[in-house]
């Protein structure tokens, strides 16, 4: 069964450094998402992406964050100048085209980001 | 802001019993989804129910949706120890359907 994959599984970085989290969505999906989950807390929406542009973003997704689909398969989240509070699990998700609503979103296993 | 809120926050039951979790939200939605998350792992999609549906079944899972009360319930019948996990509802808004909001989740423990 097709699945969303994410790399790396765990990323450790120093405060102030830039990180790029990578995702390979399911191949026929057109909608892509990033979420984060701080340890012990709920899953928070960051951004959705469709047709090579951001379709929705949350208050969390400020200028520190950016997303890109550099080729036909990868979807990346870049975090510039990381802060301690960026430490979290970051999940990528994708869904098929939909007539109304995002439809079923399939999640990757996540990347655990630790900022020291 | 629109948000799914689950209750109870934590639920502990014996294997074989049924588990019911509830979710409430604030604004009109297109869809409501339920996800499971095992400790430290990713999110597994369980069921999606659309705003024009009232009930859906999938194996031992039954989901209901009451849009007049802005609430949903997830029933797991004949629970197993392997059902131990956190369960989240996730909603999208009619006016912003690409943005999915997760509730804080219910932590379910099924005791063998």
XYZ file of C-alpha atoms in Angstrom:
228
model
C 0.000 0.000 0.000
C 1.373 3.432 -0.893
C 2.560 5.485 2.044
C 3.993 8.858 2.893
C 7.650 8.748 3.841
C 9.705 11.274 5.760
C 13.416 11.793 6.286
C 15.241 11.988 8.536
C 13.426 10.209 11.343
C 15.325 12.264 13.895
C 17.150 15.566 13.373
C 19.277 17.218 16.033
C 20.394 20.780 15.428
C 21.857 23.731 17.232
C 19.749 26.772 17.952
C 20.014 29.261 15.122
C 20.733 26.671 12.452
C 18.539 25.958 9.462
C 16.934 22.568 8.929
C 15.137 21.015 6.000
C 12.644 18.256 6.641
C 11.803 16.078 3.692
C 8.682 14.238 2.704
C 7.686 12.061 -0.211
C 3.877 12.169 -0.500
C 1.809 9.428 -2.083
C 2.440 9.681 -5.803
C -1.035 10.500 -7.145
C -1.894 12.937 -4.361
C -2.152 16.630 -5.099
C -2.572 18.184 -1.653
C 0.270 18.316 0.831
C 0.427 19.358 4.457
C 2.790 19.897 7.341
C 1.801 19.544 10.979
C 3.757 19.598 14.177
C 3.241 18.027 17.567
C 5.131 19.255 20.573
C 5.726 16.414 23.022
C 2.579 15.589 24.938
C 0.480 18.149 23.086
C -1.981 18.069 20.242
C -1.233 18.002 16.540
C -1.071 21.534 15.111
C -1.690 22.482 11.495
C 1.141 24.433 9.899
C 0.465 24.711 6.179
C -1.297 23.195 3.197
C 0.058 23.264 -0.342
C -1.632 22.750 -3.679
C -0.718 23.525 -7.256
C 2.732 24.745 -6.253
C 1.528 27.282 -3.765
C 0.435 27.600 -0.186
C -3.353 27.305 0.116
C -3.665 27.728 3.889
C -1.303 28.462 6.735
C -1.630 28.858 10.469
C -0.392 31.585 12.772
C 2.538 29.326 13.638
C 3.761 29.339 10.031
C 5.585 32.655 10.068
C 8.537 33.907 8.052
C 10.785 31.400 9.774
C 9.098 28.617 7.815
C 8.890 27.871 4.130
C 7.728 24.956 2.008
C 8.760 23.811 -1.404
C 8.055 21.086 -3.897
C 11.419 21.086 -5.637
C 10.604 18.214 -7.980
C 7.757 15.873 -8.773
C 8.118 13.757 -5.681
C 9.539 15.683 -2.714
C 7.836 18.170 -0.429
C 10.073 20.008 2.024
C 9.683 22.146 5.108
C 12.507 24.550 5.821
C 12.908 26.098 9.254
C 15.319 29.000 9.342
C 17.179 30.026 12.487
C 15.703 27.304 14.687
C 14.641 28.047 18.239
C 14.387 25.771 21.248
C 10.602 25.863 21.007
C 10.748 24.428 17.488
C 11.586 21.068 19.039
C 8.676 18.826 18.089
C 7.572 15.990 15.881
C 6.839 17.217 12.372
C 4.368 15.273 10.278
C 3.834 15.471 6.559
C 0.514 14.401 5.054
C -1.004 14.168 1.614
C -4.458 13.693 0.153
C -6.055 13.147 -3.218
C -8.003 15.738 -5.137
C -11.301 16.409 -3.430
C -14.624 17.928 -4.297
C -15.152 19.510 -0.906
C -12.965 19.266 2.109
C -9.461 17.834 2.239
C -10.598 14.226 2.253
C -8.564 11.557 3.925
C -5.099 12.770 4.800
C -2.414 10.114 4.975
C 0.366 10.880 7.408
C 4.014 10.039 7.329
C 5.794 8.611 10.365
C 7.170 12.005 11.342
C 10.542 13.628 11.887
C 11.536 14.333 15.453
C 13.351 17.659 15.554
C 15.461 18.416 18.593
C 16.910 21.907 18.896
C 19.746 22.233 21.403
C -11.265 29.716 16.576
C -12.656 26.431 15.349
C -11.370 23.437 17.276
C -12.193 19.844 17.954
C -12.305 19.022 21.620
C -12.384 15.427 22.752
C -13.672 14.028 25.962
C -12.775 12.309 28.087
C -9.107 13.274 28.131
C -8.234 9.807 29.365
C -10.163 6.562 29.445
C -9.189 3.248 30.987
C -11.235 0.112 30.329
C -10.944 -3.653 30.507
C -10.330 -5.675 27.392
C -13.609 -6.680 25.808
C -15.476 -3.571 26.944
C -16.638 -0.829 24.607
C -14.912 2.546 24.530
C -16.711 5.751 23.594
C -14.933 8.995 22.876
C -16.609 12.277 22.041
C -15.568 15.264 20.008
C -17.119 18.729 19.862
C -16.338 21.546 17.468
C -17.384 25.142 17.020
C -17.983 26.024 13.373
C -19.605 24.365 10.365
C -17.487 21.683 8.801
C -17.112 19.732 5.587
C -15.667 16.583 7.114
C -14.713 15.136 10.455
C -11.998 12.535 10.739
C -10.778 10.288 13.513
C -7.129 9.313 13.865
C -5.212 7.006 16.165
C -1.694 7.608 17.413
C 0.338 5.045 19.244
C 2.867 6.499 21.658
C 5.661 8.270 19.785
C 4.385 7.136 16.420
C 2.590 8.639 13.430
C -1.097 9.214 12.907
C -3.241 6.459 11.453
C -6.441 7.442 9.731
C -9.496 5.574 11.029
C -12.650 7.048 9.541
C -13.799 10.133 7.655
C -17.423 11.189 7.992
C -18.863 13.937 5.820
C -21.171 16.636 7.111
C -24.164 15.099 5.310
C -23.598 11.703 6.937
C -24.850 10.668 10.347
C -23.130 7.366 10.982
C -20.316 5.270 9.568
C -18.928 1.883 10.428
C -15.558 0.306 9.875
C -14.929 -3.035 11.519
C -15.197 -2.530 15.276
C -15.434 1.242 14.872
C -18.625 3.247 14.731
C -18.622 6.991 14.233
C -21.627 9.256 14.572
C -21.951 12.881 13.627
C -24.558 15.322 14.885
C -24.078 18.597 13.055
C -26.892 20.283 15.003
C -24.931 19.698 18.202
C -21.563 20.047 16.491
C -20.409 16.788 17.966
C -19.164 13.362 16.985
C -18.524 10.141 18.814
C -16.189 7.245 18.182
C -17.203 3.876 19.544
C -14.733 1.008 19.653
C -16.499 -2.250 20.402
C -14.943 -5.319 22.026
C -11.745 -3.443 22.799
C -8.352 -5.108 22.695
C -5.073 -4.275 24.385
C -3.761 -3.263 20.946
C -6.358 -0.466 20.850
C -4.371 1.340 23.525
C -3.470 4.668 21.903
C -4.463 8.315 21.683
C -7.464 9.102 19.519
C -7.932 12.460 17.839
C -10.766 14.024 15.953
C -9.870 16.436 13.180
C -12.187 18.896 11.475
C -12.014 21.214 8.530
C -14.078 24.358 8.115
C -16.516 24.955 5.284
C -14.793 28.254 4.583
C -11.244 26.963 4.872
C -11.323 23.330 3.918
C -7.630 22.816 3.437
C -6.949 23.627 7.067
C -7.548 20.675 9.372
C -7.707 21.260 13.092
C -6.994 18.486 15.564
C -8.442 18.219 19.025
C -6.254 17.478 22.060
C -7.123 13.781 21.946
C -8.362 11.049 24.239
C -5.801 8.699 25.711
C -7.290 5.208 25.778
C -5.814 2.426 27.889
C -7.192 -1.067 27.421
C -6.193 -3.341 30.262
C -5.736 -7.019 29.355
